[in-house]
Coordinates of C-alpha atoms and ligand atoms in Angstrom, one line a residue:
M1 CA -38.5 -41.3 -119.1
S2 CA -36.2 -43.8 -117.4
V3 CA -33.7 -45.8 -119.3
S4 CA -33.4 -49.5 -118.8
F5 CA -30.4 -51.8 -119.4
E6 CA -32.4 -53.2 -122.3
D7 CA -32.4 -49.7 -123.9
L8 CA -28.6 -49.8 -124.0
C9 CA -28.5 -52.4 -126.7
L10 CA -26.5 -55.0 -124.8
S11 CA -26.5 -58.7 -125.6
R12 CA -28.7 -61.1 -123.6
E13 CA -25.7 -62.5 -121.8
L14 CA -24.8 -59.1 -120.3
L15 CA -28.4 -58.2 -119.5
D16 CA -28.8 -61.5 -117.6
A17 CA -25.6 -60.9 -115.7
V18 CA -26.6 -57.4 -114.8
K19 CA -29.9 -58.8 -113.5
D20 CA -28.0 -61.5 -111.5
M21 CA -26.0 -58.8 -109.9
G22 CA -29.2 -57.1 -108.7
F23 CA -28.8 -53.9 -110.7
E24 CA -32.3 -52.7 -111.5
E25 CA -31.4 -49.9 -113.8
P26 CA -28.3 -48.2 -115.3
S27 CA -26.8 -45.4 -113.3
P28 CA -26.5 -42.0 -115.0
I29 CA -22.9 -42.5 -116.0
Q30 CA -23.7 -45.9 -117.4
I31 CA -26.6 -44.4 -119.5
L32 CA -24.2 -41.7 -120.7
A33 CA -21.1 -43.9 -121.3
V34 CA -22.4 -47.2 -122.8
P35 CA -23.7 -46.0 -126.2
P36 CA -20.6 -44.0 -127.3
L37 CA -18.3 -46.6 -126.0
L38 CA -20.2 -49.3 -127.8
A39 CA -19.8 -47.2 -130.9
G40 CA -16.1 -47.3 -130.5
R41 CA -15.6 -43.6 -129.5
D42 CA -12.8 -42.4 -127.3
A43 CA -14.1 -40.9 -124.1
L44 CA -13.2 -38.7 -121.2
G45 CA -15.5 -39.3 -118.3
Q46 CA -15.8 -37.5 -115.0
A47 CA -17.8 -39.0 -112.2
Q48 CA -17.5 -39.4 -108.4
T49 CA -16.6 -42.6 -106.7
G50 CA -19.5 -45.1 -106.4
T51 CA -21.3 -43.9 -109.5
G52 CA -20.9 -47.2 -111.3
K53 CA -18.0 -46.4 -113.6
T54 CA -16.8 -50.0 -113.7
A55 CA -19.9 -51.3 -115.5
A56 CA -20.0 -48.0 -117.5
F57 CA -16.8 -49.1 -119.3
G58 CA -17.0 -52.8 -118.5
L59 CA -20.3 -53.5 -120.3
P60 CA -19.1 -52.1 -123.7
V61 CA -15.7 -53.8 -123.3
L62 CA -17.3 -57.1 -122.5
E63 CA -19.9 -56.7 -125.3
K64 CA -17.1 -56.5 -127.8
V65 CA -14.5 -58.9 -126.5
I66 CA -14.2 -62.1 -128.4
A67 CA -13.7 -65.3 -126.5
G68 CA -10.6 -67.4 -127.2
Q69 CA -8.6 -64.6 -128.7
G70 CA -5.7 -62.7 -127.1
V71 CA -5.8 -59.7 -124.8
Q72 CA -8.2 -57.2 -126.3
A73 CA -8.9 -54.8 -123.5
L74 CA -6.5 -53.4 -120.9
V75 CA -7.8 -51.6 -117.8
L76 CA -5.4 -49.6 -115.7
C77 CA -6.1 -48.9 -112.1
P78 CA -4.1 -47.1 -109.5
T79 CA -3.9 -49.8 -106.8
R80 CA -3.9 -53.6 -106.3
E81 CA -7.1 -53.4 -104.4
L82 CA -8.8 -51.5 -107.2
A83 CA -7.5 -53.8 -109.9
I84 CA -8.9 -56.7 -108.0
Q85 CA -12.2 -55.0 -107.4
V86 CA -12.6 -54.0 -111.0
A87 CA -11.6 -57.5 -112.2
E88 CA -14.1 -59.0 -109.8
E89 CA -16.9 -56.7 -111.0
L90 CA -16.0 -57.4 -114.7
N91 CA -16.0 -61.2 -113.9
R92 CA -19.5 -60.9 -112.5
L93 CA -20.6 -58.9 -115.6
A94 CA -19.0 -61.5 -117.8
A95 CA -20.4 -64.5 -115.9
R96 CA -22.8 -65.5 -118.7
K97 CA -20.3 -65.0 -121.5
R98 CA -18.5 -68.2 -121.9
G99 CA -14.7 -68.3 -122.6
V100 CA -14.0 -64.7 -121.5
V101 CA -11.1 -64.6 -119.0
I102 CA -10.5 -61.5 -117.0
L103 CA -7.1 -61.4 -115.4
P104 CA -5.9 -59.0 -112.7
I105 CA -2.2 -58.3 -112.7
Y106 CA -0.5 -56.2 -110.0
G107 CA 2.6 -55.8 -108.1
G108 CA 3.2 -57.9 -105.0
Q109 CA 2.1 -61.1 -106.7
F110 CA 4.6 -63.5 -108.2
I111 CA 5.2 -62.4 -111.7
E112 CA 5.8 -66.0 -112.8
R113 CA 2.2 -66.8 -111.8
Q114 CA 0.9 -63.9 -113.9
I115 CA 3.1 -64.9 -116.8
R116 CA 1.6 -68.4 -116.7
A117 CA -1.9 -67.0 -116.5
L118 CA -1.3 -64.7 -119.4
D119 CA 0.1 -67.6 -121.4
K120 CA -3.0 -69.6 -120.8
G121 CA -4.9 -66.8 -122.4
A122 CA -6.9 -63.8 -121.2
Q123 CA -9.2 -61.4 -123.0
V124 CA -9.2 -58.6 -120.5
V125 CA -6.3 -57.6 -118.3
V126 CA -6.9 -55.3 -115.3
G127 CA -3.6 -54.1 -113.9
T128 CA -1.6 -51.5 -112.1
P129 CA 0.6 -49.4 -114.4
G130 CA 3.9 -50.5 -113.0
R131 CA 3.2 -54.2 -113.3
V132 CA 1.6 -53.8 -116.7
M133 CA 4.7 -52.0 -117.9
D134 CA 6.8 -54.8 -116.5
H135 CA 4.9 -57.3 -118.6
L136 CA 5.0 -55.2 -121.7
R137 CA 8.8 -54.9 -121.3
R138 CA 9.1 -58.6 -120.9
G139 CA 6.9 -59.2 -123.9
T140 CA 4.6 -61.4 -121.7
L141 CA 1.8 -59.0 -122.5
R142 CA 1.5 -57.9 -126.1
P143 CA -0.2 -54.6 -126.9
D144 CA -0.8 -55.3 -130.7
G145 CA -4.2 -57.0 -130.2
L146 CA -5.6 -54.3 -127.9
T147 CA -8.9 -52.8 -129.1
C148 CA -9.6 -50.9 -125.9
L149 CA -7.6 -49.2 -123.2
V150 CA -9.3 -47.9 -120.1
L151 CA -7.6 -45.6 -117.6
D152 CA -9.7 -45.9 -114.4
E153 CA -9.2 -43.2 -111.8
A154 CA -6.6 -41.5 -113.9
D155 CA -6.1 -38.6 -111.5
E156 CA -5.1 -41.0 -108.8
M157 CA -2.7 -42.8 -111.1
L158 CA -1.0 -39.5 -112.0
D159 CA -0.9 -38.5 -108.3
M160 CA 0.8 -41.7 -107.5
G161 CA 3.6 -41.0 -109.9
F162 CA 2.5 -43.4 -112.7
R163 CA 2.6 -40.7 -115.4
E164 CA 5.6 -42.1 -117.3
D165 CA 4.2 -45.6 -117.2
I166 CA 0.8 -44.5 -118.4
E167 CA 2.3 -42.5 -121.2
A168 CA 4.5 -45.4 -122.3
I169 CA 1.5 -47.7 -122.3
L170 CA -0.7 -45.3 -124.2
E171 CA 2.1 -44.9 -126.8
Q172 CA 2.4 -48.6 -127.2
C173 CA -1.2 -49.4 -127.8
P174 CA -2.2 -49.6 -131.5
A175 CA -3.3 -46.5 -133.3
D176 CA -6.8 -47.6 -133.8
C177 CA -7.3 -48.8 -130.2
Q178 CA -10.2 -47.1 -128.4
R179 CA -9.0 -45.1 -125.4
V180 CA -11.2 -44.3 -122.4
L181 CA -10.2 -42.1 -119.5
F182 CA -12.1 -41.9 -116.3
S183 CA -11.2 -39.5 -113.5
A184 CA -13.0 -38.1 -110.5
T185 CA -11.3 -34.7 -111.0
M186 CA -10.1 -32.9 -114.2
P187 CA -6.9 -31.2 -113.3
A188 CA -4.6 -29.8 -116.0
P189 CA -2.4 -32.9 -116.3
I190 CA -5.5 -35.1 -117.0
L191 CA -6.7 -32.7 -119.7
E192 CA -3.2 -32.7 -121.2
L193 CA -3.2 -36.4 -121.2
A194 CA -6.6 -36.5 -122.9
K195 CA -5.5 -33.9 -125.5
R196 CA -2.4 -35.9 -126.4
F197 CA -3.9 -39.4 -126.5
L198 CA -7.6 -39.3 -127.0
R199 CA -9.2 -38.7 -130.4
E200 CA -12.2 -36.4 -130.4
P201 CA -13.3 -37.9 -127.1
E202 CA -16.9 -38.0 -126.1
M203 CA -17.1 -35.9 -122.9
L204 CA -19.0 -37.8 -120.3
S205 CA -20.1 -35.9 -117.2
I206 CA -23.2 -35.9 -115.2
A207 CA -24.7 -32.5 -115.4
R208 CA -25.9 -31.1 -112.2
K209 CA -29.4 -29.9 -112.6
M210 CA -31.3 -27.8 -110.1
L211 CA -34.2 -29.6 -108.7
T212 CA -37.0 -28.6 -106.5
V213 CA -37.9 -30.6 -103.5
P214 CA -41.2 -30.7 -101.8
A215 CA -41.5 -28.6 -98.8
I216 CA -41.2 -31.2 -96.2
E217 CA -39.0 -31.4 -93.1
Q218 CA -35.7 -33.0 -94.0
T219 CA -33.2 -34.3 -91.5
Y220 CA -30.0 -36.2 -91.8
Y221 CA -28.1 -38.2 -89.2
E222 CA -24.4 -39.0 -89.3
V223 CA -24.0 -42.7 -88.7
R224 CA -21.4 -45.4 -89.1
P225 CA -22.5 -48.1 -91.5
Y226 CA -22.9 -50.7 -88.7
Q227 CA -25.1 -48.3 -86.7
K228 CA -27.7 -47.9 -89.4
M229 CA -30.0 -50.6 -88.1
D230 CA -30.1 -49.2 -84.6
A231 CA -30.4 -45.8 -86.0
L232 CA -33.4 -46.9 -88.0
C233 CA -35.1 -48.4 -85.0
R234 CA -34.5 -45.3 -82.9
V235 CA -36.0 -43.0 -85.6
L236 CA -39.0 -45.3 -86.0
D237 CA -39.5 -45.6 -82.2
S238 CA -39.1 -41.9 -81.4
Q239 CA -41.3 -40.6 -84.2
G240 CA -44.2 -43.0 -84.1
F241 CA -45.0 -43.0 -87.8
R242 CA -48.0 -44.7 -89.0
K243 CA -46.6 -45.4 -92.4
A244 CA -42.9 -45.2 -93.2
L245 CA -41.1 -45.9 -96.4
V246 CA -37.5 -47.1 -96.0
F247 CA -35.1 -47.0 -99.0
C248 CA -32.2 -49.3 -99.5
S249 CA -29.9 -49.3 -102.5
T250 CA -30.0 -53.1 -103.2
K251 CA -32.4 -55.9 -103.1
R252 CA -30.2 -57.7 -100.6
G253 CA -30.3 -54.6 -98.4
V254 CA -34.1 -54.6 -98.6
D255 CA -34.2 -58.2 -97.4
E256 CA -31.8 -57.7 -94.6
V257 CA -33.4 -54.6 -93.2
C258 CA -36.8 -56.1 -93.5
I259 CA -35.9 -59.3 -91.7
H260 CA -34.2 -57.3 -88.9
L261 CA -37.2 -55.1 -88.5
Q262 CA -39.5 -58.1 -88.3
Q263 CA -37.2 -59.8 -85.8
R264 CA -37.4 -56.7 -83.7
G265 CA -41.1 -56.8 -83.7
Y266 CA -42.0 -54.2 -86.3
Q267 CA -44.7 -54.7 -88.9
A268 CA -42.4 -54.5 -91.9
D269 CA -42.5 -55.8 -95.4
G270 CA -40.1 -55.6 -98.3
L271 CA -40.5 -54.7 -101.9
H272 CA -38.0 -55.2 -104.7
G273 CA -37.7 -56.2 -108.3
D274 CA -37.3 -59.9 -107.6
L275 CA -40.8 -60.3 -106.2
A276 CA -43.4 -61.6 -108.6
Q277 CA -46.2 -59.3 -109.4
P278 CA -48.8 -61.1 -107.2
Q279 CA -46.4 -60.9 -104.3
R280 CA -45.9 -57.2 -104.8
D281 CA -49.6 -56.6 -105.0
R282 CA -50.0 -58.4 -101.7
V283 CA -47.3 -56.3 -100.0
M284 CA -48.8 -53.1 -101.3
Q285 CA -52.3 -54.1 -100.2
R286 CA -51.1 -54.7 -96.7
F287 CA -49.2 -51.4 -96.6
R288 CA -52.3 -49.5 -97.8
A289 CA -54.6 -51.3 -95.5
E290 CA -52.4 -50.6 -92.5
G291 CA -51.5 -54.2 -91.9
V292 CA -47.9 -53.2 -92.5
D293 CA -46.4 -50.0 -91.1
I294 CA -43.0 -50.0 -92.7
L295 CA -42.3 -50.7 -96.3
V296 CA -38.6 -51.3 -97.2
A297 CA -38.0 -50.9 -100.9
T298 CA -35.5 -50.2 -103.6
D299 CA -35.9 -47.2 -105.9
V300 CA -37.3 -49.1 -108.8
A301 CA -39.8 -51.1 -106.7
A302 CA -41.0 -47.9 -105.0
R303 CA -41.7 -46.3 -108.4
G304 CA -45.0 -48.0 -108.6
I305 CA -46.1 -47.1 -105.1
D306 CA -49.1 -44.8 -105.0
V307 CA -49.9 -44.4 -101.4
D308 CA -50.9 -40.9 -100.2
D309 CA -50.5 -41.1 -96.5
V310 CA -46.8 -42.0 -96.0
D311 CA -45.7 -40.0 -93.0
A312 CA -42.0 -40.4 -93.5
V313 CA -39.3 -41.5 -95.9
I314 CA -36.1 -42.8 -94.5
N315 CA -33.1 -43.1 -96.7
Y316 CA -31.4 -46.0 -95.0
D317 CA -28.9 -46.0 -97.8
M318 CA -28.2 -42.7 -99.5
P319 CA -29.6 -42.5 -103.0
H320 CA -27.1 -42.7 -105.9
D321 CA -27.9 -39.2 -107.2
V322 CA -29.9 -36.1 -106.4
E323 CA -32.8 -36.9 -108.6
K324 CA -33.4 -40.1 -106.8
Y325 CA -33.4 -38.2 -103.5
V326 CA -36.0 -35.9 -104.8
H327 CA -38.1 -38.8 -106.1
R328 CA -37.8 -40.7 -102.9
I329 CA -38.8 -37.9 -100.5
G330 CA -41.6 -36.9 -102.9
R331 CA -43.4 -40.1 -101.6
T332 CA -44.3 -38.3 -98.4
G333 CA -46.1 -35.0 -97.8
R334 CA -48.5 -35.8 -100.5
A335 CA -52.0 -34.3 -100.9
G336 CA -51.3 -31.5 -98.4
R337 CA -50.4 -33.9 -95.6
P338 CA -47.3 -33.3 -93.4
G339 CA -44.3 -35.5 -94.1
S340 CA -40.7 -35.8 -93.2
A341 CA -37.6 -37.3 -94.6
F342 CA -34.6 -38.7 -92.8
T343 CA -31.3 -39.6 -94.3
F344 CA -28.5 -41.7 -92.9
V345 CA -25.2 -40.3 -94.0
T346 CA -21.9 -42.0 -93.4
L347 CA -18.7 -40.0 -93.3
R348 CA -17.7 -41.1 -96.8
E349 CA -21.1 -40.0 -98.2
H350 CA -20.9 -36.4 -97.1
Y351 CA -20.1 -35.3 -100.6
K352 CA -23.4 -36.8 -101.7
L353 CA -25.3 -34.8 -99.1
R354 CA -23.5 -31.7 -100.2
D355 CA -24.5 -32.4 -103.8
I356 CA -28.1 -32.8 -102.8
I357 CA -28.0 -29.5 -100.8
R358 CA -26.3 -27.7 -103.6
C359 CA -28.6 -28.9 -106.3
T360 CA -31.9 -28.5 -104.4
R361 CA -31.1 -25.7 -102.0
A362 CA -33.0 -27.8 -99.6
H363 CA -32.6 -27.1 -95.9
I364 CA -31.6 -30.5 -94.5
K365 CA -30.9 -30.1 -90.9
Q366 CA -28.7 -32.4 -88.9
G367 CA -30.5 -34.5 -86.4
R368 CA -29.3 -36.0 -83.2
L369 CA -30.3 -39.6 -82.9
P370 CA -32.6 -40.0 -80.0
T371 CA -30.8 -41.8 -77.1
L372 CA -32.3 -44.9 -75.6
R373 CA -33.6 -42.7 -72.7
D374 CA -35.3 -40.4 -75.3
V375 CA -36.9 -43.3 -76.9
D376 CA -38.2 -44.6 -73.6
N377 CA -39.5 -41.2 -72.7
I378 CA -41.3 -40.9 -75.9
R379 CA -42.8 -44.3 -75.6
T380 CA -44.0 -43.6 -72.0
T381 CA -45.5 -40.3 -73.1
R382 CA -47.3 -42.0 -75.9
L383 CA -48.6 -44.7 -73.5
L384 CA -49.8 -42.0 -71.1
D385 CA -51.5 -40.3 -73.9
E386 CA -53.4 -43.4 -74.6
V387 CA -54.3 -43.7 -70.9
R388 CA -55.6 -40.2 -71.0
R389 CA -57.7 -40.9 -74.0
T390 CA -59.1 -44.0 -72.5
V391 CA -60.0 -42.2 -69.3
E392 CA -61.8 -39.6 -71.4
E393 CA -63.7 -42.2 -73.4
G394 CA -65.1 -43.6 -70.1
S395 CA -66.8 -47.1 -70.0
L396 CA -64.4 -48.1 -67.2
D397 CA -67.0 -49.3 -64.7
R398 CA -65.9 -52.9 -64.8
W399 CA -62.2 -52.0 -64.3
L400 CA -62.9 -49.4 -61.6
L401 CA -64.6 -52.1 -59.6
L402 CA -61.6 -54.3 -59.8
V403 CA -59.3 -51.4 -58.8
E404 CA -61.4 -50.4 -55.9
E405 CA -61.5 -54.0 -54.6
F406 CA -57.7 -54.3 -55.0
L407 CA -57.0 -51.1 -53.2
A408 CA -59.4 -51.7 -50.4
E409 CA -57.7 -55.0 -49.7
R410 CA -54.1 -53.7 -50.0
F411 CA -54.8 -50.4 -48.3
Q412 CA -55.5 -52.1 -45.1
E413 CA -52.4 -54.3 -45.3
G414 CA -49.5 -52.3 -46.7
G415 CA -50.8 -48.9 -47.8
V416 CA -50.9 -49.3 -51.6
T417 CA -52.3 -46.1 -53.2
G418 CA -53.8 -45.4 -56.5
R419 CA -50.5 -43.7 -57.5
D420 CA -48.5 -46.8 -56.7
M421 CA -50.8 -49.0 -58.6
S422 CA -50.7 -46.7 -61.7
A423 CA -46.9 -46.6 -61.7
A424 CA -46.8 -50.4 -61.4
L425 CA -49.2 -50.9 -64.2
L426 CA -47.2 -48.5 -66.4
K427 CA -44.0 -50.3 -65.6
L428 CA -45.6 -53.6 -66.4
L429 CA -47.0 -52.4 -69.7
M430 CA -43.7 -50.9 -70.8
Q431 CA -41.8 -53.9 -69.9
R432 CA -44.2 -56.2 -71.6
D433 CA -44.1 -54.2 -74.8
F434 CA -40.5 -53.1 -74.9
G435 CA -38.5 -55.2 -72.6
K436 CA -36.6 -54.2 -69.5
Q437 CA -36.5 -50.5 -69.1
D438 CA -33.2 -50.4 -67.3
S439 CA -31.6 -50.5 -70.8
A440 CA -31.9 -46.7 -70.8
D441 CA -28.9 -46.7 -68.5
A442 CA -26.9 -49.0 -70.7
P443 CA -24.0 -47.5 -72.7
D444 CA -25.3 -46.1 -75.9
V445 CA -23.9 -47.3 -79.2
F446 CA -24.2 -43.7 -80.5
A447 CA -22.6 -42.0 -77.5
V448 CA -19.0 -42.0 -78.9
E449 CA -20.3 -40.9 -82.2
A450 CA -22.2 -38.0 -80.7
R451 CA -19.1 -36.8 -79.0
R452 CA -17.1 -36.6 -82.1
P453 CA -16.4 -33.2 -83.4
A454 CA -18.2 -32.1 -86.6
A455 CA -16.8 -33.4 -89.9
A456 CA -15.5 -30.9 -92.3
Q457 CA -18.7 -29.5 -93.6
E458 CA -19.9 -26.8 -95.9
G459 CA -22.2 -24.1 -95.0
G460 CA -25.2 -25.0 -93.0
L461 CA -24.2 -28.5 -92.0
S462 CA -23.1 -27.8 -88.5
R463 CA -23.6 -30.4 -85.8
G464 CA -26.1 -30.0 -83.1
G465 CA -23.8 -29.5 -80.1
Q466 CA -23.5 -32.6 -77.9
G467 CA -20.9 -31.3 -75.7
A468 CA -20.2 -34.4 -73.6
A469 CA -16.5 -33.6 -73.4
G470 CA -14.2 -34.8 -70.7
R471 CA -14.2 -38.4 -71.6
R472 CA -11.9 -37.7 -74.6
R473 CA -8.8 -36.6 -72.7
E474 CA -8.5 -39.8 -70.8
R475 CA -8.8 -41.8 -73.9
R476 CA -6.0 -40.2 -75.6
N477 CA -3.2 -42.1 -73.9
D478 CA -4.6 -45.5 -74.0
A479 CA -6.5 -45.3 -77.2
P480 CA -5.1 -47.5 -79.9
M481 CA -3.5 -45.6 -82.7
R482 CA -2.9 -46.5 -86.3
A483 CA 0.1 -45.2 -88.4
L484 CA -0.8 -43.7 -91.8
R485 CA 1.6 -42.9 -94.4
L486 CA 0.9 -39.7 -96.3
S487 CA 2.6 -38.9 -99.6
V488 CA 3.9 -35.5 -98.5
G489 CA 7.2 -34.7 -96.8
H490 CA 10.1 -32.3 -96.3
A491 CA 10.5 -32.1 -100.0
H492 CA 7.1 -30.4 -100.1
K493 CA 8.0 -28.2 -97.2
V494 CA 5.3 -29.6 -95.0
S495 CA 5.4 -29.1 -91.2
P496 CA 3.6 -30.9 -88.5
R497 CA 1.3 -28.0 -88.0
E498 CA 0.1 -28.2 -91.6
L499 CA -0.3 -32.0 -91.4
V500 CA -2.4 -31.7 -88.2
G501 CA -4.4 -28.8 -89.7
A502 CA -5.1 -30.7 -92.9
I503 CA -6.1 -34.0 -91.3
A504 CA -8.2 -32.4 -88.6
G505 CA -9.8 -30.0 -91.0
E506 CA -10.5 -32.3 -93.9
C507 CA -11.5 -35.3 -91.9
G508 CA -13.3 -33.5 -89.2
I509 CA -11.4 -35.0 -86.3
S510 CA -9.9 -33.3 -83.4
S511 CA -6.2 -32.8 -83.2
R512 CA -6.4 -34.8 -80.0
H513 CA -6.9 -37.9 -82.1
I514 CA -3.7 -37.3 -84.0
G515 CA -0.5 -38.7 -82.3
A516 CA 3.1 -38.9 -83.3
I517 CA 4.2 -37.4 -86.6
D518 CA 7.3 -38.3 -88.4
I519 CA 8.1 -36.3 -91.5
R520 CA 10.5 -37.8 -94.0
K521 CA 11.8 -36.4 -97.3
Q522 CA 9.0 -37.7 -99.6
F523 CA 6.4 -38.8 -97.1
S524 CA 5.2 -38.6 -93.6
V525 CA 3.9 -41.1 -91.1
V526 CA 1.1 -39.8 -88.8
E527 CA -0.6 -41.6 -86.1
V528 CA -4.4 -41.3 -85.8
A529 CA -6.8 -42.9 -83.5
E530 CA -7.5 -46.4 -84.7
E531 CA -11.3 -45.9 -84.6
L532 CA -11.0 -43.0 -87.0
A533 CA -8.3 -44.3 -89.3
E534 CA -10.7 -45.8 -91.9
D535 CA -12.6 -42.5 -92.1
V536 CA -9.3 -40.6 -92.5
L537 CA -8.3 -42.9 -95.3
A538 CA -11.6 -42.5 -96.9
V539 CA -11.4 -38.8 -96.9
F540 CA -7.9 -38.8 -98.3
S541 CA -9.0 -41.2 -101.1
R542 CA -11.4 -38.5 -102.2
G543 CA -8.6 -36.0 -102.6
V544 CA -6.9 -33.9 -100.0
S545 CA -4.3 -31.3 -100.8
I546 CA -1.5 -30.3 -98.4
C547 CA 1.0 -27.6 -99.3
G548 CA -0.4 -27.6 -102.8
V549 CA 0.1 -31.3 -103.5
R550 CA -2.6 -33.8 -103.7
V551 CA -1.8 -36.3 -101.0
S552 CA -2.6 -40.0 -100.8
A553 CA -2.8 -41.9 -97.5
Q554 CA -2.4 -45.5 -96.8
P555 CA -1.9 -47.6 -93.7
D556 CA 1.7 -47.8 -92.7
E557 CA 2.8 -51.2 -91.8
G558 CA 5.2 -50.3 -89.0
G559 CA 2.5 -49.7 -86.5
A560 CA 2.7 -47.0 -83.9
E561 CA 6.2 -47.5 -82.6
G562 CA 8.7 -48.5 -85.3
H563 CA 7.2 -46.8 -88.3
F564 CA 8.9 -48.9 -90.8
P565 CA 8.7 -52.6 -90.8
R566 CA 11.7 -54.9 -91.0
K567 CA 9.9 -56.6 -93.9
A568 CA 7.4 -54.8 -96.0
G569 CA 5.4 -58.0 -96.5
K570 CA 5.6 -61.5 -97.6
F571 CA 7.2 -60.8 -101.0
G572 CA 8.1 -57.2 -100.5
P573 CA 11.6 -55.8 -100.4
R574 CA 13.2 -54.6 -97.2
R575 CA 12.4 -51.0 -96.6
P576 CA 15.3 -49.0 -95.3
R577 CA 14.3 -46.3 -92.8
S578 CA 14.9 -43.4 -95.1
G579 CA 15.9 -42.5 -98.6
F580 CA 13.8 -45.3 -100.0
Y581 CA 12.5 -43.4 -102.9
A582 CA 15.9 -42.1 -103.8
K583 CA 17.2 -45.6 -104.5
K584 CA 14.8 -46.6 -107.2
T585 CA 15.7 -49.9 -108.7
R586 CA 13.2 -49.9 -111.5
G587 CA 10.3 -47.9 -112.7
S588 CA 8.8 -45.0 -110.8
A589 CA 8.6 -44.6 -107.1
A590 CA 5.0 -45.5 -107.2
G591 CA 5.7 -48.3 -109.5
R592 CA 7.9 -49.7 -106.8
R593 CA 5.4 -49.0 -104.1
E594 CA 2.9 -51.2 -105.7
E595 CA 5.3 -54.1 -105.3
E596 CA 4.6 -53.9 -101.6
P597 CA 1.6 -55.8 -100.5
S598 CA 1.1 -53.3 -97.7
A599 CA 0.9 -50.4 -100.1
G600 CA -2.6 -51.0 -101.4
R601 CA -5.2 -48.7 -100.2
D602 CA -8.6 -49.7 -99.3
R603 CA -11.0 -47.7 -101.4
P604 CA -14.3 -46.6 -100.1
R605 CA -17.1 -48.7 -101.6
S606 CA -20.6 -47.6 -101.8
Ligands
ADP701 P1 -17.1 -46.3 -109.2 O1 -16.0 -47.0 -110.1 O2 -17.8 -45.2 -110.0 O3 -16.6 -45.8 -107.9 P2 -18.3 -48.9 -109.1 O4 -18.3 -49.3 -110.5 O5 -17.2 -49.5 -108.2 O6 -18.2 -47.3 -108.9 O7 -19.7 -49.2 -108.5 C1 -20.0 -48.9 -107.1 C2 -21.0 -49.9 -106.6 O8 -22.3 -49.7 -107.3 C3 -20.6 -51.3 -106.9 O9 -20.9 -52.1 -105.8 C4 -21.5 -51.8 -108.1 O10 -21.7 -53.2 -108.1 C5 -22.7 -51.0 -107.8 N1 -23.4 -50.6 -109.1 C6 -22.9 -50.3 -110.3 N2 -23.8 -50.1 -111.2 C7 -25.0 -50.2 -110.5 C8 -26.4 -50.1 -110.9 N3 -26.7 -49.8 -112.2 N4 -27.4 -50.4 -110.0 C9 -27.0 -50.7 -108.7 N5 -25.7 -50.9 -108.3 C10 -24.8 -50.6 -109.2
MG702 MG1 -14.2 -47.5 -109.9

């Protein structure tokens, strides 16, 4: 049923590289894209961020590329960061293929250096459209040898104003060159581009199937990536599972989580594809025999697990797709037993959660992570339960004798009662097992999180009210702010109200976290609370429309006061305070923008 990388007819070098990278099996878009791309077909692919598109086009490109010859494949990406990321991923994929050079070229880097690198020879070039056009004009990059042209994140490139450059590049590449276009969305301009430049393209999109999930209780928690480990411990501590299965998306993740849990005193073990069979068997034996309470695993490793009494599945990392989610949670609630599933969702992964809910109609309720105080209360209750059971079981004669002796002695001296003694014993036991109990009063890592207003969510995903307001107001004035530049301005008839509405609504932050707003002709600079800036950027990178235009956001270098820097960056041109885009010196506005080292956006990675 499942497709392996071997099934994709790739050469040994690539298969080994994929293995080195820790990929256990191809993602759906890779399964879909690799065969037609290997066959030389043009393709139009739609897939969300983080679905593995780079390898989907990278593997066929690298399979065909011939070492030692000129540039054969050209990949266009919207930003410097993406070009670098894609080039790095391709480099890893090509690691076992000798003599294949992958060269990223982008604005903001000395062009002379790139010219020298191109001179020395590269087989695959990954570049931003503006800079690629520059090299084509100079003749330092020649299109005649191209056998494959890939447009990665084509919708983004169009939004950034690269349309002319892209069309010019498409026109220059040889008639028989394979053309591949990937885009997260399929607006009309993309479809037009595909119609004009692709020949009978293979349509690649991951069909959304309806899936049924087992009737178990499902909960999700909103967490920041760095909070996951604490969140995991809290969930484990508060629920008291006997057997829990924790899913991570990579082997490294499995190792890390496993080591952390062990360090924190949990009986945990890890399972992933790198373990030899005897090792795996040992781990499984211990898990079955209750020597291990928590098994941390990747999807592939978990496939072979046949344990009936798993109380809970915890998605430490969200699964790549809906089917995996269903598979994972199907590991609990077996054979008529109760089971529950918990999923950690970061802000940038909300769309995945929405997909899961849409495709399964499952009711996944939002959970509130237990506070340290909750965890303590739960532990104490559990201990007291044990005490009660022990009393009921009897056979306490020997201990009663000791207690009576102790009390008789102390009672005369200082008036110690049975109650005092029980309380002291409880305190001692709790401290011995869980450390100092005063920690319940310590500031909670999740406290700020819990006070945050709900993120923009679709039906049913409302946040359990936390309500601890009050603290927010005082933070406003002294909270550090970050200036973000949005690609919408007076020219688009945008007003501060719309900006605030869109940012607050789309990013699920309160308008209180939005500071000064400066609207210019073609863009605006908006201050948002530093701690939320990354999340806002992430949401914008997934596509936000304001006043009918799709808007991109990026950090503005000027900081909170002077919005515009005196120098855009080390090699960047001076940026006048206004009218910058009106005075184009070369290429498109966005083409210019990529010259500025500050302009690159950080893309969400998953
Ligand atoms: P996209 O371009 O669709 O946003 P990427 O190609 O950047 O996604 O991949 C996202 C992440 O997933 C990367 O870290 C990549 O190394 C990883 N990845 C890609 N394919 C697989 C796979 N088959 N198994 C596990 N991880 C993968
Ligand atoms: Mg990508």
